[in-house]
């Protein structure tokens, strides 16, 4: 009898879920068909790229978003279409704090309401609705939007990055598109058993999983890294605060997926603080979510000698870019295999990755439940989710169907 997908990926009888309480894994759901839950803050642009008086096109999971910075300096995010003839508002003109469509000059306030229709005679009623406006926040040099249910935005915190504003650390920012489902990125960073891929830049590394912890929304792993031979890239040594000659010391690396974000901290042996901390998130761009934009903030501890990090910066940048290029090659190859096979044929054996898959499944939303609503996503509809997918029923997206550092 042919082996089915659910049989092939199912855990052994009696296997425990991430809570460790015997809950079965929802492996009947193909993780690559699970969408990112919109009820979180997601960066969709670098703050420095949204200039005063300019408008920029961006997207979240196939929903086009127009970003503009008004005269007041505040950034606004609107559904990228004019309510009149559907021409993208990202082609428009910023006037003060309103955005005017380039076609018939309809003007929109930052909340999406129509401010003016120039040729409409007095007494003639305006259309009752404009376009959707998104909650926006700027932090850490990024522009975050809340694509989910607007009423949840105020109660949903931004990620906390204490090292970002610390005078002890300097931040390197990454922003890259990767042609894969965001889940491949989470798995790549958490599974440090793939260091063979990076042998040309880090030499031979032996990662030993010390501990792992999983709950409903997170997975955390602690590794002990030992350099066992081979030539290490100068940038790797500088990043790990080991100097130009490298070191035979062991480092402890803690990696955490706290849905939907990821963090990584590396603490050298006998050190009190991380030599570097990474925060990353993978924002789906297209409707089918087979492409994502990776935003990364790499916070590197400043050496005691002033100016040393400035000199090391180009070496660290080149090292991280090379590591990211190797990781991107691997995850995009995984996505191509999924596209060709039409299903997830992975034979995953690492319990940590089985755990993070379950967290991503249970906190995400099923892409199959999407429904076309005026060319974009409408308000979240919990009734669209089947209880078999996620008993807690996270908010589903409605819409048409369907930088980087080490390991990012």
CSV table of C-alpha atoms in Angstrom, one decimal:
chain,number,residue,atom,x,y,z
A,1,UNK,CA,0.0,0.0,0.0
A,2,UNK,CA,1.3,3.5,-0.9
A,3,UNK,CA,2.4,5.6,2.0
A,4,UNK,CA,0.3,8.8,2.4
A,5,UNK,CA,1.7,12.2,3.2
A,6,UNK,CA,0.1,12.2,6.7
A,7,UNK,CA,1.6,8.7,7.4
A,8,UNK,CA,5.0,9.7,6.1
A,9,UNK,CA,5.2,12.9,8.3
A,10,UNK,CA,3.2,11.7,11.3
A,11,UNK,CA,5.1,11.3,14.6
A,12,UNK,CA,5.3,7.8,16.2
A,13,UNK,CA,2.3,6.6,18.2
A,14,UNK,CA,2.2,8.4,21.6
A,15,UNK,CA,4.4,11.3,20.4
A,16,UNK,CA,3.9,14.5,22.3
A,17,UNK,CA,3.1,17.9,20.9
A,18,UNK,CA,5.1,21.0,21.6
A,19,UNK,CA,3.5,21.4,25.0
A,20,UNK,CA,4.8,18.0,26.0
A,21,UNK,CA,1.4,17.1,27.3
A,22,UNK,CA,0.6,14.4,24.7
A,23,UNK,CA,-1.3,16.7,22.3
A,24,UNK,CA,-1.1,15.3,18.7
A,25,UNK,CA,0.7,17.3,16.1
A,26,UNK,CA,-1.4,18.7,13.3
A,27,UNK,CA,0.8,17.2,10.6
A,28,UNK,CA,-2.2,16.6,8.3
A,29,UNK,CA,-1.8,20.3,7.4
A,30,UNK,CA,1.0,21.1,5.0
A,31,UNK,CA,2.9,23.9,6.7
A,32,UNK,CA,3.8,25.5,3.3
A,33,UNK,CA,0.1,26.1,2.9
A,34,UNK,CA,-0.2,28.0,6.2
A,35,UNK,CA,-0.2,31.8,6.0
A,36,UNK,CA,1.3,34.2,8.5
A,37,UNK,CA,-1.1,35.4,11.1
A,38,UNK,CA,-1.9,39.1,10.3
A,39,UNK,CA,-2.6,40.0,13.9
A,40,UNK,CA,1.0,41.1,14.6
A,41,UNK,CA,3.2,44.1,13.8
A,42,UNK,CA,5.2,43.4,10.7
A,43,UNK,CA,7.9,45.7,9.2
A,44,UNK,CA,7.3,46.4,5.5
A,45,UNK,CA,9.9,49.1,4.9
A,46,UNK,CA,13.0,50.7,6.2
A,47,UNK,CA,12.2,54.1,7.8
A,48,UNK,CA,15.0,55.8,5.9
A,49,UNK,CA,13.4,54.8,2.6
A,50,UNK,CA,10.1,56.5,3.3
A,51,UNK,CA,11.0,60.1,2.7
A,52,UNK,CA,9.0,63.2,3.5
A,53,UNK,CA,6.6,64.0,0.7
A,54,UNK,CA,7.2,60.7,-1.1
A,55,UNK,CA,5.1,57.6,-1.6
A,56,UNK,CA,6.4,54.0,-1.8
A,57,UNK,CA,4.8,50.7,-2.7
A,58,UNK,CA,5.0,47.7,-0.4
A,59,UNK,CA,3.0,44.6,0.4
A,60,UNK,CA,1.9,42.1,2.9
A,61,UNK,CA,0.8,38.6,1.7
A,62,UNK,CA,-0.3,39.9,-1.6
A,63,UNK,CA,-2.1,42.9,-0.3
A,64,UNK,CA,-0.6,46.0,-1.8
A,65,UNK,CA,0.1,48.9,0.6
A,66,UNK,CA,1.1,52.5,-0.2
A,67,UNK,CA,3.4,54.1,2.4
A,68,UNK,CA,3.9,57.8,2.5
A,69,UNK,CA,5.4,60.3,4.9
A,70,UNK,CA,3.4,63.6,5.2
A,71,UNK,CA,4.5,67.1,5.9
A,72,UNK,CA,4.2,66.4,9.6
A,73,UNK,CA,6.8,63.6,9.4
A,74,UNK,CA,4.3,60.9,10.2
A,75,UNK,CA,4.2,57.8,8.1
A,76,UNK,CA,0.8,56.6,6.8
A,77,UNK,CA,-0.2,53.3,5.2
A,78,UNK,CA,-3.1,52.9,2.8
A,79,UNK,CA,-4.5,50.2,0.7
A,80,UNK,CA,-2.7,50.7,-2.6
A,81,UNK,CA,-5.7,51.5,-4.8
A,82,UNK,CA,-7.8,54.5,-5.5
A,83,UNK,CA,-11.5,53.8,-4.7
A,84,UNK,CA,-12.4,55.5,-7.9
A,85,UNK,CA,-10.7,53.6,-10.7
A,86,UNK,CA,-8.4,51.3,-8.8
A,87,UNK,CA,-5.2,53.0,-9.9
A,88,UNK,CA,-2.4,52.4,-7.4
A,89,UNK,CA,-2.1,55.2,-4.9
A,90,UNK,CA,1.7,54.5,-4.8
A,91,UNK,CA,1.7,56.3,-8.1
A,92,UNK,CA,0.2,59.4,-6.5
A,93,UNK,CA,1.4,62.7,-5.1
A,94,UNK,CA,1.8,63.7,-1.4
A,95,UNK,CA,0.4,67.1,-0.6
A,96,UNK,CA,0.8,68.1,3.0
A,97,UNK,CA,-0.5,65.1,4.9
A,98,UNK,CA,-2.8,63.8,2.3
A,99,UNK,CA,-2.2,61.5,-0.7
A,100,UNK,CA,-3.6,62.4,-4.0
A,101,UNK,CA,-4.3,59.9,-6.8
A,102,UNK,CA,-2.3,60.6,-10.0
A,103,UNK,CA,-5.3,59.9,-12.2
A,104,UNK,CA,-8.3,62.1,-11.2
A,105,UNK,CA,-6.7,63.7,-8.2
A,106,UNK,CA,-8.9,62.2,-5.5
A,107,UNK,CA,-7.3,63.0,-2.2
A,108,UNK,CA,-7.0,60.7,0.9
A,109,UNK,CA,-6.3,61.3,4.5
A,110,UNK,CA,-3.9,59.1,6.4
A,111,UNK,CA,-6.7,57.0,7.7
A,112,UNK,CA,-7.9,56.2,4.1
A,113,UNK,CA,-11.0,58.5,4.1
A,114,UNK,CA,-11.6,60.6,1.0
A,115,UNK,CA,-10.5,64.2,1.7
A,116,UNK,CA,-11.4,65.8,-1.7
A,117,UNK,CA,-12.8,65.0,-5.1
A,118,UNK,CA,-11.7,68.2,-7.0
A,119,UNK,CA,-14.4,68.2,-9.7
A,120,UNK,CA,-17.3,67.1,-7.6
A,121,UNK,CA,-19.9,69.9,-7.4
A,122,UNK,CA,-21.1,71.1,-4.0
A,123,UNK,CA,-24.1,69.2,-2.8
A,124,UNK,CA,-23.1,66.0,-4.6
A,125,UNK,CA,-22.6,63.2,-2.2
A,126,UNK,CA,-19.1,61.6,-2.0
A,127,UNK,CA,-18.7,57.8,-2.0
A,128,UNK,CA,-19.4,56.5,1.5
A,129,UNK,CA,-16.0,54.8,1.9
A,130,UNK,CA,-12.4,55.5,0.9
A,131,UNK,CA,-9.7,52.8,1.2
A,132,UNK,CA,-8.4,50.9,4.1
A,133,UNK,CA,-5.9,52.6,6.4
A,134,UNK,CA,-3.5,50.5,8.4
A,135,UNK,CA,-2.1,51.2,11.9
A,136,UNK,CA,1.5,52.3,11.6
A,137,UNK,CA,4.4,52.5,14.0
A,138,UNK,CA,8.1,53.3,13.5
A,139,UNK,CA,10.7,51.6,15.6
A,140,UNK,CA,14.2,50.3,15.3
A,141,UNK,CA,14.6,52.0,11.9
A,142,UNK,CA,11.7,50.1,10.5
A,143,UNK,CA,8.1,50.9,9.5
A,144,UNK,CA,5.7,48.4,11.1
A,145,UNK,CA,2.1,48.0,10.0
A,146,UNK,CA,-0.7,45.9,11.5
A,147,UNK,CA,-2.4,44.1,8.7
A,148,UNK,CA,-4.9,42.2,10.9
A,149,UNK,CA,-8.0,43.3,12.8
A,150,UNK,CA,-7.4,47.0,13.5
A,151,UNK,CA,-9.0,46.9,16.9
A,152,UNK,CA,-6.2,44.5,18.1
A,153,UNK,CA,-3.4,46.9,17.1
A,154,UNK,CA,-3.2,48.9,20.3
A,155,UNK,CA,-3.2,45.9,22.6
A,156,UNK,CA,-0.5,44.1,20.5
A,157,UNK,CA,3.1,45.1,21.5
A,158,UNK,CA,6.0,45.6,19.2
A,159,UNK,CA,8.9,43.3,19.7
A,160,UNK,CA,11.2,44.4,22.5
A,161,UNK,CA,14.9,44.9,21.5
A,162,UNK,CA,16.8,46.3,24.5
A,163,UNK,CA,20.2,45.9,22.8
A,164,UNK,CA,19.1,48.1,19.9
A,165,UNK,CA,19.2,51.3,21.9
A,166,UNK,CA,22.1,50.3,24.2
A,167,UNK,CA,25.3,52.3,23.9
A,168,UNK,CA,27.2,49.0,24.2
A,169,UNK,CA,25.9,47.8,20.8
A,170,UNK,CA,25.9,49.0,17.2
A,171,UNK,CA,23.3,47.7,14.8
A,172,UNK,CA,23.7,46.4,11.3
A,173,UNK,CA,20.4,46.3,9.4
A,174,UNK,CA,19.4,43.8,6.7
A,175,UNK,CA,16.6,43.8,4.2
A,176,UNK,CA,16.3,41.1,1.6
A,177,UNK,CA,13.7,39.3,-0.5
A,178,UNK,CA,13.9,35.5,-0.3
A,179,UNK,CA,11.9,33.3,-2.7
A,180,UNK,CA,10.6,30.8,-0.2
A,181,UNK,CA,7.8,30.3,2.3
A,182,UNK,CA,8.6,32.0,5.6
A,183,UNK,CA,8.6,28.7,7.5
A,184,UNK,CA,11.7,27.6,5.7
A,185,UNK,CA,13.5,30.6,7.2
A,186,UNK,CA,12.4,29.7,10.8
A,187,UNK,CA,13.6,26.2,10.3
A,188,UNK,CA,16.9,27.2,8.8
A,189,UNK,CA,17.9,29.5,11.7
A,190,UNK,CA,16.8,27.1,14.4
A,191,UNK,CA,18.4,24.0,13.0
A,192,UNK,CA,22.1,24.6,13.5
A,193,UNK,CA,22.9,21.1,12.3
A,194,UNK,CA,23.3,22.6,8.8
A,195,UNK,CA,26.7,24.2,9.6
A,196,UNK,CA,28.3,22.0,6.9
A,197,UNK,CA,26.7,24.4,4.4
A,198,UNK,CA,28.9,27.2,5.8
A,199,UNK,CA,32.2,25.2,6.1
A,200,UNK,CA,33.9,27.6,3.7
A,201,UNK,CA,33.5,30.6,6.0
A,202,UNK,CA,33.3,29.2,9.5
A,203,UNK,CA,35.5,26.0,9.2
A,204,UNK,CA,34.3,22.9,11.0
A,205,UNK,CA,31.8,23.7,13.7
A,206,UNK,CA,30.3,21.1,16.1
A,207,UNK,CA,26.9,22.2,17.4
A,208,UNK,CA,25.6,20.4,20.4
A,209,UNK,CA,22.0,20.9,21.4
A,210,UNK,CA,22.0,21.6,25.2
A,211,UNK,CA,18.4,22.3,25.9
A,212,UNK,CA,15.1,23.0,24.1
A,213,UNK,CA,11.8,24.4,25.3
A,214,UNK,CA,8.5,24.7,23.5
A,215,UNK,CA,5.1,26.2,24.3
A,216,UNK,CA,2.1,27.3,22.4
A,217,UNK,CA,3.8,30.3,20.7
A,218,UNK,CA,7.5,29.7,21.0
A,219,UNK,CA,10.4,27.3,20.5
A,220,UNK,CA,13.8,28.0,22.1
A,221,UNK,CA,17.1,26.1,21.6
A,222,UNK,CA,20.5,26.4,23.3
A,223,UNK,CA,23.5,25.1,21.5
A,224,UNK,CA,27.1,24.7,22.5
A,225,UNK,CA,29.3,25.6,19.5
A,226,UNK,CA,32.9,24.2,19.3
A,227,UNK,CA,35.3,25.0,16.5
A,228,UNK,CA,36.9,21.7,15.6
A,229,UNK,CA,39.1,22.7,12.7
A,230,UNK,CA,39.3,24.4,9.3
A,231,UNK,CA,39.9,28.0,8.4
A,232,UNK,CA,37.5,30.5,9.9
A,233,UNK,CA,36.6,33.7,8.0
A,234,UNK,CA,38.1,36.9,9.6
A,235,UNK,CA,34.6,38.4,9.7
A,236,UNK,CA,33.4,35.4,11.7
A,237,UNK,CA,36.1,35.9,14.3
A,238,UNK,CA,35.5,39.6,14.6
A,239,UNK,CA,31.7,39.1,14.9
A,240,UNK,CA,32.2,36.5,17.7
A,241,UNK,CA,34.6,38.9,19.5
A,242,UNK,CA,37.5,36.5,19.1
A,243,UNK,CA,40.0,38.8,17.4
A,244,UNK,CA,41.8,38.3,14.1
A,245,UNK,CA,43.3,34.9,15.1
A,246,UNK,CA,40.1,33.3,16.1
A,247,UNK,CA,39.8,31.2,19.3
A,248,UNK,CA,39.4,27.6,20.4
A,249,UNK,CA,36.8,28.6,23.0
A,250,UNK,CA,33.2,27.3,22.9
A,251,UNK,CA,30.3,29.6,22.5
A,252,UNK,CA,26.7,29.2,23.6
A,253,UNK,CA,24.1,30.2,21.1
A,254,UNK,CA,20.4,30.7,22.0
A,255,UNK,CA,17.9,30.8,19.2
A,256,UNK,CA,14.2,31.5,19.8
A,257,UNK,CA,11.1,31.6,17.5
A,258,UNK,CA,8.6,33.7,19.4
A,259,UNK,CA,5.8,33.8,16.8
A,260,UNK,CA,6.2,35.5,14.4
A,261,UNK,CA,9.7,36.7,15.2
A,262,UNK,CA,13.1,35.1,15.7
A,263,UNK,CA,16.1,36.0,17.9
A,264,UNK,CA,19.6,34.7,18.2
A,265,UNK,CA,22.2,35.5,20.9
A,266,UNK,CA,25.8,34.3,20.9
A,267,UNK,CA,27.7,34.4,24.2
A,268,UNK,CA,31.4,33.6,24.0
A,269,UNK,CA,32.9,31.4,26.7
A,270,UNK,CA,33.4,33.4,30.0
A,271,UNK,CA,31.6,36.4,28.6
A,272,UNK,CA,28.8,38.2,30.5
A,273,UNK,CA,26.9,39.5,27.5
A,274,UNK,CA,26.2,38.4,24.0
A,275,UNK,CA,28.9,39.2,21.5
A,276,UNK,CA,26.0,39.8,19.1
A,277,UNK,CA,22.2,39.5,19.1
A,278,UNK,CA,20.0,39.1,16.0
A,279,UNK,CA,16.3,39.9,15.6
A,280,UNK,CA,14.6,38.7,12.4
A,281,UNK,CA,11.2,38.5,10.8
A,282,UNK,CA,10.1,37.1,7.5
A,283,UNK,CA,7.2,39.0,6.0
A,284,UNK,CA,5.3,37.3,3.2
A,285,UNK,CA,5.0,39.3,0.1
A,286,UNK,CA,2.8,37.4,-2.4
A,287,UNK,CA,-0.7,35.9,-2.0
A,288,UNK,CA,0.5,32.3,-2.0
A,289,UNK,CA,3.3,33.3,0.5
A,290,UNK,CA,6.1,31.6,-1.5
A,291,UNK,CA,8.2,34.7,-1.2
A,292,UNK,CA,9.1,36.6,1.9
A,293,UNK,CA,11.1,39.7,2.8
A,294,UNK,CA,13.6,39.1,5.5
A,295,UNK,CA,14.3,42.0,7.9
A,296,UNK,CA,17.2,41.5,10.3
A,297,UNK,CA,18.7,43.7,13.0
A,298,UNK,CA,22.2,42.5,14.0
A,299,UNK,CA,23.3,44.2,17.3
A,300,UNK,CA,27.1,43.8,17.7
A,301,UNK,CA,28.8,44.5,21.0
A,302,UNK,CA,31.4,47.3,20.8
A,303,UNK,CA,34.9,46.4,21.8
A,304,UNK,CA,36.6,48.3,24.6
A,305,UNK,CA,39.0,49.9,22.2
A,306,UNK,CA,37.2,52.8,20.5
A,307,UNK,CA,37.0,52.6,16.7
A,308,UNK,CA,37.8,48.9,16.5
A,309,UNK,CA,34.3,48.0,15.4
A,310,UNK,CA,34.3,50.7,12.8
A,311,UNK,CA,37.4,49.0,11.2
A,312,UNK,CA,35.9,45.6,11.5
A,313,UNK,CA,32.5,46.6,10.1
A,314,UNK,CA,33.3,45.8,6.4
A,315,UNK,CA,34.7,42.4,7.3
A,316,UNK,CA,31.6,41.5,9.3
A,317,UNK,CA,29.3,42.8,6.6
A,318,UNK,CA,30.9,40.6,4.0
A,319,UNK,CA,30.8,37.6,6.3
A,320,UNK,CA,27.1,38.0,7.1
A,321,UNK,CA,26.3,38.6,3.4
A,322,UNK,CA,28.1,35.4,2.4
A,323,UNK,CA,26.4,33.3,5.1
A,324,UNK,CA,23.0,34.7,4.1
A,325,UNK,CA,23.7,33.9,0.4
A,326,UNK,CA,24.4,30.3,1.3
A,327,UNK,CA,21.3,30.0,3.4
A,328,UNK,CA,19.2,31.7,0.7
A,329,UNK,CA,20.5,29.2,-1.8
A,330,UNK,CA,19.4,26.3,0.4
A,331,UNK,CA,15.9,27.6,1.4
A,332,UNK,CA,15.1,28.6,-2.2
A,333,UNK,CA,16.1,25.1,-3.3
A,334,UNK,CA,13.7,23.7,-0.7
A,335,UNK,CA,10.9,25.9,-2.1
A,336,UNK,CA,11.6,24.8,-5.6
A,337,UNK,CA,11.3,21.2,-4.6
A,338,UNK,CA,8.0,21.9,-2.9
A,339,UNK,CA,6.7,23.7,-6.0
A,340,UNK,CA,7.7,20.8,-8.2
A,341,UNK,CA,6.4,18.1,-6.0
A,342,UNK,CA,3.2,20.0,-5.0
A,343,UNK,CA,3.5,18.8,-1.4
A,344,UNK,CA,5.9,18.6,1.6
A,345,UNK,CA,7.9,15.4,1.2
A,346,UNK,CA,10.4,16.3,3.9
A,347,UNK,CA,11.5,13.5,6.2
A,348,UNK,CA,12.3,15.6,9.2
A,349,UNK,CA,13.9,13.8,12.1
A,350,UNK,CA,15.1,16.6,14.4
A,351,UNK,CA,12.5,17.1,17.3
A,352,UNK,CA,13.3,20.8,17.5
A,353,UNK,CA,12.2,21.4,14.0
A,354,UNK,CA,9.1,19.2,14.4
A,355,UNK,CA,8.3,21.5,17.4
A,356,UNK,CA,8.7,24.8,15.4
A,357,UNK,CA,6.6,23.4,12.6
A,358,UNK,CA,3.8,22.8,15.0
A,359,UNK,CA,4.1,26.3,16.5
A,360,UNK,CA,4.0,27.8,13.0
A,361,UNK,CA,1.0,25.7,12.0
A,362,UNK,CA,-1.0,26.4,15.1
A,363,UNK,CA,-0.4,30.1,15.1
A,364,UNK,CA,-0.8,30.7,11.4
A,365,UNK,CA,-3.8,30.9,9.2
A,366,UNK,CA,-4.8,28.5,6.4
A,367,UNK,CA,-4.3,29.9,2.9
A,368,UNK,CA,-7.0,27.7,1.5
A,369,UNK,CA,-9.7,29.7,3.4
A,370,UNK,CA,-8.8,32.9,1.7
A,371,UNK,CA,-11.6,34.5,-0.3
A,372,UNK,CA,-11.3,37.3,-2.9
A,373,UNK,CA,-12.6,40.6,-1.5
A,374,UNK,CA,-12.2,43.7,-3.7
A,375,UNK,CA,-8.7,42.8,-4.8
A,376,UNK,CA,-7.3,42.7,-1.3
A,377,UNK,CA,-7.8,41.5,2.3
A,378,UNK,CA,-10.8,42.5,4.3
A,379,UNK,CA,-11.4,42.3,8.0
A,380,UNK,CA,-10.4,39.1,9.7
A,381,UNK,CA,-13.1,36.4,9.9
A,382,UNK,CA,-12.7,33.8,12.5
A,383,UNK,CA,-15.5,31.7,11.1
A,384,UNK,CA,-13.4,31.0,8.0
A,385,UNK,CA,-11.2,28.7,10.0
A,386,UNK,CA,-12.1,25.1,10.6
A,387,UNK,CA,-11.7,23.8,14.2
A,388,UNK,CA,-9.6,20.9,12.8
A,389,UNK,CA,-7.0,23.4,11.7
A,390,UNK,CA,-6.6,25.4,14.9
A,391,UNK,CA,-9.0,25.0,17.8
A,392,UNK,CA,-8.2,28.5,19.1
A,393,UNK,CA,-9.2,30.0,15.8
A,394,UNK,CA,-6.6,32.7,15.0
A,395,UNK,CA,-7.9,35.5,12.7
A,396,UNK,CA,-7.9,34.4,9.1
A,397,UNK,CA,-6.9,36.7,6.2
A,398,UNK,CA,-9.4,37.3,3.5
A,399,UNK,CA,-8.1,38.0,0.0
A,400,UNK,CA,-7.4,36.4,-3.3
A,401,UNK,CA,-6.5,32.7,-2.9
A,402,UNK,CA,-3.7,31.5,-2.7
A,403,UNK,CA,19.2,41.1,5.8
A,404,UNK,CA,20.8,39.0,6.9
A,405,UNK,CA,23.0,37.5,9.5
A,406,UNK,CA,24.3,34.0,10.4
A,407,UNK,CA,21.6,31.6,9.6
A,408,UNK,CA,19.1,34.3,8.6
